[in-house]
Short mmCIF file of C-alpha atoms and ligand atoms in Angstrom, two decimals:
data_model
loop_
_atom_site.label_atom_id
_atom_site.label_comp_id
_atom_site.label_asym_id
_atom_site.label_seq_id
_atom_site.Cartn_x
_atom_site.Cartn_y
_atom_site.Cartn_z
CA MET A 166 166.40 19.45 111.54
CA LYS A 167 169.52 20.54 109.68
CA ILE A 168 169.28 21.13 105.94
CA GLU A 169 172.36 19.54 104.39
CA ARG A 170 171.90 20.23 100.71
CA VAL A 171 169.66 22.21 98.38
CA ASP A 172 169.23 21.68 94.62
CA LEU A 173 167.78 24.24 92.25
CA GLN A 174 166.45 23.19 88.85
CA ARG A 175 165.18 25.65 86.28
CA ILE A 176 162.61 24.07 83.97
CA LYS A 177 160.51 25.23 81.05
CA ILE A 178 157.37 23.43 79.88
CA PRO A 179 154.94 24.43 77.13
CA LEU A 180 151.36 25.36 78.07
CA ASN A 181 148.58 23.53 76.18
CA SER A 182 147.29 26.88 75.01
CA PRO A 183 148.51 30.48 75.46
CA PHE A 184 147.21 32.19 78.61
CA GLU A 185 146.41 35.88 78.11
CA THR A 186 145.66 38.38 80.87
CA SER A 187 145.57 42.17 81.03
CA MET A 188 149.32 41.84 81.87
CA GLY A 189 150.39 39.91 78.74
CA VAL A 190 150.47 36.45 77.15
CA GLU A 191 152.14 33.29 78.54
CA THR A 192 152.99 30.38 76.25
CA HIS A 193 155.32 28.46 78.60
CA LYS A 194 155.68 27.78 82.27
CA GLU A 195 159.21 28.54 83.39
CA CYS A 196 160.00 27.98 87.03
CA ILE A 197 162.56 26.89 89.61
CA LEU A 198 162.20 23.61 91.48
CA VAL A 199 163.81 23.31 94.90
CA ARG A 200 164.92 20.16 96.70
CA ALA A 201 165.91 20.35 100.36
CA TYR A 202 167.77 17.37 101.86
CA HIS A 203 167.95 16.02 105.41
CA GLY A 204 169.40 12.54 105.91
CA PRO A 205 167.56 10.17 103.56
CA HIS A 206 164.66 12.61 103.11
CA VAL A 207 164.03 15.14 100.34
CA GLY A 208 161.43 17.90 100.35
CA PHE A 209 160.17 19.58 97.17
CA GLY A 210 159.26 23.18 96.45
CA GLU A 211 158.44 25.19 93.33
CA SER A 212 158.82 28.88 92.68
CA VAL A 213 155.61 30.19 91.12
CA VAL A 214 157.31 33.30 89.77
CA MET A 215 156.60 34.47 86.22
CA ASP A 216 159.40 34.91 83.66
CA VAL A 217 158.78 38.66 83.48
CA PRO A 218 158.00 40.90 86.48
CA VAL A 219 154.46 41.91 85.47
CA TYR A 220 152.52 40.31 88.33
CA ASN A 221 154.96 41.17 91.10
CA GLU A 222 158.51 42.53 91.22
CA GLU A 223 160.27 39.17 90.82
CA ASP A 224 161.29 37.08 87.81
CA VAL A 225 162.90 33.65 87.45
CA ASP A 226 166.44 35.08 87.55
CA THR A 227 165.86 37.23 90.63
CA VAL A 228 164.42 34.22 92.46
CA TRP A 229 167.52 32.16 91.64
CA TYR A 230 169.78 35.05 92.69
CA MET A 231 168.06 35.65 96.04
CA LEU A 232 168.03 31.94 96.81
CA GLU A 233 171.71 31.50 95.96
CA LYS A 234 173.04 34.68 97.52
CA TYR A 235 170.98 34.92 100.71
CA LEU A 236 168.29 32.37 101.44
CA ILE A 237 170.08 29.04 100.94
CA PRO A 238 173.21 30.15 102.92
CA GLN A 239 170.95 31.36 105.70
CA LEU A 240 168.98 28.12 105.76
CA PHE A 241 172.29 26.21 106.10
CA SER A 242 173.38 28.42 108.99
CA ARG A 243 171.14 26.89 111.68
CA GLU A 244 168.85 24.10 112.83
CA ILE A 245 165.16 24.25 111.99
CA GLU A 246 162.73 23.10 114.71
CA HIS A 247 159.63 23.73 112.63
CA PRO A 248 158.99 25.17 109.14
CA ASP A 249 157.52 28.31 110.78
CA ASP A 250 161.13 29.16 111.74
CA VAL A 251 161.96 29.68 108.07
CA SER A 252 159.50 32.54 107.59
CA ARG A 253 160.93 34.24 110.71
CA MET A 254 164.52 33.70 109.55
CA PHE A 255 163.79 35.26 106.16
CA SER A 256 161.78 38.18 107.54
CA TRP A 257 164.79 40.56 107.53
CA MET A 258 164.72 40.52 103.72
CA ARG A 259 162.09 42.77 102.22
CA ARG A 260 159.67 41.26 99.73
CA ASN A 261 161.04 38.68 97.28
CA HIS A 262 158.19 36.53 98.53
CA MET A 263 158.27 34.02 95.67
CA ALA A 264 161.96 33.28 96.29
CA LYS A 265 161.29 32.76 100.01
CA ALA A 266 158.20 30.64 99.37
CA ALA A 267 160.02 28.26 97.01
CA LEU A 268 162.57 27.28 99.67
CA GLU A 269 160.13 27.43 102.57
CA GLY A 270 157.77 25.11 100.67
CA ALA A 271 160.55 22.54 100.26
CA VAL A 272 161.22 22.70 104.01
CA TRP A 273 157.50 22.20 104.78
CA ASP A 274 157.38 19.14 102.51
CA LEU A 275 160.58 17.81 104.08
CA TYR A 276 159.23 18.37 107.61
CA ALA A 277 156.00 16.55 106.76
CA ARG A 278 157.92 13.60 105.27
CA VAL A 279 160.35 13.35 108.19
CA ASN A 280 157.34 13.20 110.53
CA GLY A 281 155.35 10.76 108.36
CA MET A 282 152.54 13.26 107.80
CA SER A 283 150.85 14.56 104.69
CA LEU A 284 151.53 18.22 103.97
CA SER A 285 147.83 18.93 104.51
CA GLN A 286 148.01 17.29 107.96
CA ALA A 287 151.20 19.19 108.85
CA LEU A 288 149.45 22.47 107.96
CA GLY A 289 146.31 21.63 109.97
CA GLY A 290 144.10 20.96 106.95
CA THR A 291 140.66 19.48 107.66
CA ARG A 292 139.25 18.76 104.19
CA SER A 293 139.72 15.42 102.45
CA THR A 294 138.64 16.87 99.09
CA ILE A 295 138.70 20.36 97.63
CA ASP A 296 136.39 21.97 95.09
CA VAL A 297 138.15 23.58 92.16
CA GLY A 298 137.39 26.19 89.57
CA VAL A 299 139.08 27.28 86.38
CA SER A 300 140.71 30.56 85.37
CA ILE A 301 140.15 31.34 81.69
CA GLY A 302 142.49 33.74 79.93
CA ILE A 303 141.36 36.47 77.57
CA GLU A 304 140.18 34.81 74.36
CA PRO A 305 140.44 36.40 70.89
CA THR A 306 136.64 36.63 70.53
CA VAL A 307 133.56 36.33 72.73
CA GLU A 308 132.50 33.26 70.66
CA LYS A 309 135.79 31.49 71.49
CA LEU A 310 135.32 32.37 75.16
CA LEU A 311 131.79 30.92 75.15
CA GLU A 312 133.11 27.68 73.64
CA ARG A 313 135.73 27.39 76.38
CA VAL A 314 133.23 28.21 79.13
CA GLU A 315 130.89 25.53 77.77
CA GLY A 316 133.67 22.93 77.89
CA PHE A 317 134.66 23.80 81.46
CA ILE A 318 131.04 23.76 82.67
CA ARG A 319 130.68 20.33 81.03
CA ASP A 320 133.84 19.16 82.86
CA GLY A 321 132.21 20.10 86.17
CA TYR A 322 134.38 23.01 87.33
CA LYS A 323 132.80 24.60 90.42
CA LYS A 324 133.76 28.18 89.58
CA ILE A 325 134.33 29.87 86.24
CA LYS A 326 136.75 32.80 86.41
CA VAL A 327 137.14 34.95 83.34
CA LYS A 328 139.97 37.41 82.79
CA ILE A 329 138.81 40.86 81.72
CA LYS A 330 140.53 44.00 80.45
CA PRO A 331 139.30 47.36 79.12
CA GLY A 332 137.37 46.61 75.92
CA PHE A 333 136.76 42.97 76.95
CA ASP A 334 134.61 43.13 80.05
CA VAL A 335 130.86 43.87 80.09
CA GLU A 336 130.18 42.23 76.72
CA PRO A 337 131.78 38.84 77.46
CA MET A 338 130.23 38.65 80.94
CA ARG A 339 126.79 39.47 79.54
CA ALA A 340 127.24 36.88 76.79
CA ILE A 341 128.14 34.18 79.34
CA ARG A 342 125.07 34.96 81.48
CA GLN A 343 122.81 35.03 78.41
CA LYS A 344 124.06 31.70 77.11
CA PHE A 345 124.51 29.73 80.35
CA GLY A 346 122.00 31.37 82.71
CA PRO A 347 122.18 32.84 86.20
CA ASP A 348 123.28 29.72 88.07
CA VAL A 349 126.82 29.34 86.72
CA PRO A 350 129.23 30.34 89.54
CA LEU A 351 130.94 33.13 87.64
CA MET A 352 133.56 35.76 88.48
CA ALA A 353 135.91 38.18 86.71
CA ASP A 354 139.61 38.95 87.31
CA ALA A 355 140.94 42.28 86.02
CA ASN A 356 144.57 42.02 87.22
CA SER A 357 144.58 45.73 88.10
CA ALA A 358 143.46 46.94 84.66
CA TYR A 359 141.07 49.70 85.83
CA THR A 360 140.95 52.91 87.86
CA LEU A 361 138.14 54.69 89.71
CA GLN A 362 137.47 56.55 86.45
CA ASP A 363 136.01 53.27 85.18
CA ILE A 364 133.49 53.11 88.02
CA ASP A 365 130.43 53.30 85.73
CA MET A 366 131.58 50.29 83.73
CA LEU A 367 132.47 48.39 86.92
CA LYS A 368 128.97 49.08 88.29
CA GLU A 369 127.48 47.54 85.13
CA LEU A 370 129.12 44.27 86.17
CA ASP A 371 126.79 44.29 89.20
CA ASP A 372 124.00 43.19 86.83
CA PHE A 373 125.58 39.80 86.27
CA GLY A 374 125.44 38.37 89.79
CA LEU A 375 129.16 37.63 89.90
CA ILE A 376 130.48 35.79 92.97
CA MET A 377 133.20 38.45 93.05
CA ILE A 378 135.39 40.73 91.00
CA GLU A 379 139.09 40.14 91.58
CA GLN A 380 141.65 42.96 91.79
CA PRO A 381 139.90 45.55 89.60
CA LEU A 382 142.20 48.46 90.60
CA ALA A 383 145.93 49.09 91.05
CA HIS A 384 148.19 46.27 92.25
CA ASP A 385 149.37 48.37 95.22
CA ASP A 386 146.04 49.91 96.20
CA ILE A 387 143.64 49.33 99.09
CA ILE A 388 142.20 52.87 99.38
CA ASP A 389 140.46 53.14 96.01
CA HIS A 390 139.26 49.56 96.34
CA ALA A 391 137.47 50.58 99.55
CA THR A 392 135.80 53.46 97.70
CA LEU A 393 134.80 51.10 94.89
CA GLN A 394 133.52 48.41 97.28
CA ARG A 395 131.15 50.95 98.85
CA GLU A 396 129.67 51.55 95.37
CA LEU A 397 129.43 47.91 94.26
CA LYS A 398 127.06 45.11 95.26
CA THR A 399 129.52 42.52 93.92
CA PRO A 400 132.15 41.54 96.50
CA ILE A 401 135.68 42.64 95.66
CA CYS A 402 138.40 40.00 96.07
CA LEU A 403 141.98 41.20 96.46
CA ASP A 404 144.89 39.31 94.90
CA GLU A 405 147.91 41.52 93.97
CA SER A 406 147.35 44.01 96.84
CA ILE A 407 147.80 41.46 99.64
CA HIS A 408 151.38 40.42 100.43
CA THR A 409 151.20 39.95 104.21
CA ALA A 410 148.78 39.32 107.06
CA GLU A 411 149.16 43.00 107.93
CA ASP A 412 148.06 43.96 104.39
CA ALA A 413 145.03 41.70 104.84
CA ARG A 414 144.18 43.23 108.22
CA LYS A 415 144.32 46.76 106.82
CA ALA A 416 142.29 45.89 103.71
CA ILE A 417 139.62 44.23 105.85
CA GLU A 418 139.51 47.18 108.30
CA LEU A 419 139.17 49.64 105.41
CA GLY A 420 136.48 47.57 103.70
CA SER A 421 138.60 47.22 100.54
CA CYS A 422 137.42 43.65 99.91
CA ARG A 423 135.04 40.96 101.18
CA ILE A 424 137.09 38.00 99.93
CA ILE A 425 140.84 37.32 99.67
CA ASN A 426 142.69 35.19 97.13
CA ILE A 427 145.64 33.57 98.91
CA LYS A 428 148.60 32.60 96.73
CA VAL A 429 151.38 30.89 98.63
CA GLY A 430 154.13 32.47 96.50
CA ARG A 431 152.74 35.98 96.65
CA VAL A 432 152.64 35.97 100.47
CA GLY A 433 156.08 34.41 101.04
CA GLY A 434 155.20 30.80 101.85
CA LEU A 435 152.87 28.36 103.56
CA THR A 436 153.39 29.74 107.08
CA ASP A 437 152.29 33.21 105.97
CA ALA A 438 149.47 31.80 103.83
CA LYS A 439 148.16 30.04 106.94
CA LYS A 440 148.50 33.24 108.97
CA ILE A 441 146.37 35.14 106.45
CA HIS A 442 143.89 32.25 106.36
CA ASP A 443 143.55 32.34 110.17
CA LEU A 444 143.19 36.13 110.28
CA CYS A 445 140.50 36.09 107.58
CA GLN A 446 138.67 33.31 109.38
CA SER A 447 138.57 35.36 112.58
CA LYS A 448 137.17 38.34 110.63
CA GLY A 449 134.56 36.34 108.71
CA ILE A 450 136.32 36.82 105.36
CA PRO A 451 136.30 33.69 103.15
CA VAL A 452 139.44 32.87 101.18
CA TRP A 453 140.34 30.72 98.18
CA CYS A 454 143.58 29.45 96.74
CA GLY A 455 144.75 31.31 93.66
CA GLY A 456 147.08 29.89 91.05
CA MET A 457 150.10 30.97 89.01
CA LEU A 458 149.84 28.23 86.34
CA GLU A 459 151.87 26.01 88.68
CA ALA A 460 153.53 22.79 87.62
CA GLY A 461 152.71 19.73 89.72
CA ILE A 462 154.84 20.46 92.78
CA GLY A 463 153.44 23.96 93.28
CA ARG A 464 149.98 22.62 92.53
CA ALA A 465 150.36 19.93 95.22
CA HIS A 466 151.32 22.63 97.74
CA ASN A 467 148.18 24.56 96.74
CA ILE A 468 145.98 21.51 97.29
CA ALA A 469 147.46 21.06 100.77
CA ILE A 470 146.87 24.68 101.87
CA ALA A 471 143.38 24.67 100.30
CA SER A 472 142.44 21.85 102.68
CA LEU A 473 142.31 24.39 105.56
CA SER A 474 138.78 25.12 106.71
CA ASN A 475 138.36 28.78 105.67
CA PHE A 476 139.27 27.98 102.05
CA SER A 477 135.51 27.85 101.49
CA ILE A 478 135.40 29.08 97.87
CA PRO A 479 136.66 26.88 94.99
CA GLY A 480 140.22 27.87 93.99
CA ASP A 481 142.18 28.10 90.73
CA THR A 482 143.84 24.74 91.38
CA SER A 483 142.72 22.94 88.21
CA PRO A 484 144.01 19.48 87.21
CA SER A 485 147.34 19.11 85.34
CA HIS A 486 145.75 18.54 81.92
CA ARG A 487 144.10 21.97 82.00
CA TYR A 488 147.61 23.42 81.55
CA PHE A 489 150.11 20.79 80.39
CA ALA A 490 150.35 17.69 78.21
CA GLU A 491 152.84 16.28 80.71
CA ASP A 492 153.42 17.28 84.34
CA ILE A 493 156.37 16.87 86.69
CA VAL A 494 154.45 14.74 89.20
CA THR A 495 152.94 11.32 88.86
CA PRO A 496 150.14 10.43 88.77
CA LEU A 497 148.92 13.57 87.02
CA ILE A 498 146.77 15.73 89.25
CA ASP A 499 143.23 14.90 88.18
CA PHE A 500 139.59 15.08 89.28
CA ALA A 501 138.36 12.44 91.73
CA ALA A 502 134.84 13.54 90.72
CA PRO A 503 133.92 16.44 88.41
CA GLY A 504 135.30 19.65 89.92
CA VAL A 505 136.76 17.84 92.93
CA LEU A 506 140.35 16.91 93.83
CA ASP A 507 141.30 14.50 96.59
CA VAL A 508 143.68 15.87 99.21
CA PRO A 509 146.56 13.33 99.29
CA THR A 510 147.15 11.44 102.53
CA ALA A 511 150.61 10.03 101.69
CA PRO A 512 153.62 11.72 103.36
CA GLY A 513 154.56 15.22 102.17
CA ILE A 514 152.99 16.58 99.00
CA GLY A 515 151.65 13.09 98.30
CA PHE A 516 152.68 12.86 94.65
CA ALA A 517 155.76 11.15 93.23
CA ILE A 518 158.18 13.19 91.15
CA ASN A 519 158.32 12.46 87.40
CA GLU A 520 162.11 12.70 87.01
CA ALA A 521 161.98 11.95 83.28
CA ALA A 522 159.62 14.87 82.71
CA ILE A 523 161.91 17.14 84.72
CA ARG A 524 164.95 15.99 82.69
CA ASP A 525 163.09 16.79 79.46
CA ALA A 526 162.25 20.26 80.70
CA LEU A 527 165.56 21.10 82.40
CA VAL A 528 167.29 24.38 81.50
CA GLU A 529 169.80 24.72 84.35
CA HIS A 530 170.58 23.04 87.65
CA LYS A 531 172.90 23.55 90.59
CA SER A 532 173.50 21.92 93.96
CA TYR A 533 174.49 23.67 97.17
CA PHE A 534 176.02 21.89 100.19
CA ALA A 535 175.93 23.13 103.78
CA ASN A 536 179.47 21.91 104.45
CA ARG A 537 180.90 23.40 101.25
CA GLN A 538 179.63 26.94 101.49
CA SER A 539 181.57 29.40 99.39
CA THR A 540 179.54 32.44 100.26
CA THR A 541 180.77 35.22 102.50
CA THR A 542 177.39 36.97 102.50
CA VAL A 543 176.66 38.46 105.90
CA ILE A 544 173.06 37.89 106.91
CA PRO A 545 171.39 39.64 109.83
CA ASN A 546 170.98 37.22 112.72
CA TYR A 547 167.25 36.40 112.81
O1 OSB B 787 145.67 36.87 88.70
O2 OSB B 787 145.12 34.98 89.40
C1 OSB B 787 145.82 35.66 88.67
C2 OSB B 787 147.96 33.42 86.41
C3 OSB B 787 149.15 34.14 86.39
C4 OSB B 787 149.21 35.33 87.08
C5 OSB B 787 148.12 35.82 87.78
C6 OSB B 787 146.93 35.09 87.80
C7 OSB B 787 146.85 33.90 87.09
C8 OSB B 787 145.63 33.10 87.00
C9 OSB B 787 145.78 31.64 86.65
O3 OSB B 787 144.52 33.55 87.13
C10 OSB B 787 145.33 30.75 87.73
C11 OSB B 787 145.72 29.33 87.47
O4 OSB B 787 144.95 28.63 86.80
O5 OSB B 787 146.80 28.90 87.91
MG1 MG B 788 144.20 37.31 90.12
#
């Protein structure tokens, strides 16, 4: 399969409500959409990068730059037998995983469409539905948080994840348990806001029977997490610390976590997400699909990967309306039953593209053609 053309579109859409974490506040989703063309077929990808480099080292501009300067010219330079080739081809470049994943995702969708398969089927997914949870940002008060939790429980979400930060941790978790009881599937995500000096506070969280605590310590740490895991009953789930299957292997060997959050963008694409899924499965470590407030294309990719068998914990892949008034796919991604999404069976990502919504949200676009390459960039021959 030869990729003949790639389009990049930068879009910006407002979030229904601001999303606050220990890293900052998001009011809009800004991202890059990728289209990869082969004959009459088009595959779609979405970069899940944030507009400022607080979660990882990339931002929307660096993703565009890496795609334009290196990744698109390299993709044009040879035939692709299978989407797994793309991950190998890009492996010479260090990091920049969200840039790689955006283009690789478009190739996976294209490959699935060319072969008349759903993306889930192409990836080896076995589930026809997936259970989903919700990730709730830091609210201005505990009362506001309780109101939101109540609404999401009523909507049937299968996991309630609450963002915490120093000064907003034990009290809100205790309040949720007091109001809604011990049976609500509850977890906390700290986005690296603590250190081992906070160990006494983190141990207090053990009282609340959380399914897990996500990334309590530094974004680049697996050593201190292992120390902390030995002291905690609550399973630690790693998010920011895991970029590769090798990272996952080392974290599991060290005992730094008992669960891993797989985000396709963070790990460089679907091929690598699947690799981490398979490794975790062989080690008895359950995984779930994290989110980056994706628009519909990225969300559809998440649904497809979450259909693999070891994605046994509900993910952060909530329906479109949890985030946006309007989404870039149609129909909107929505519950088939409370807390449950169907895995599409139509070719590729299984959703149609809402071109009018993309036009409304468009900031910048550019097309690149394999036979009109202007670049002289020299890329190692992988
Ligand atoms: O840590 O999981 C995270 C959003 C942006 C950056 C990091 C994270 C998140 C979320 C939102 O938790 C998950 C979602 O609903 O998409
Ligand atoms: Mg997280």
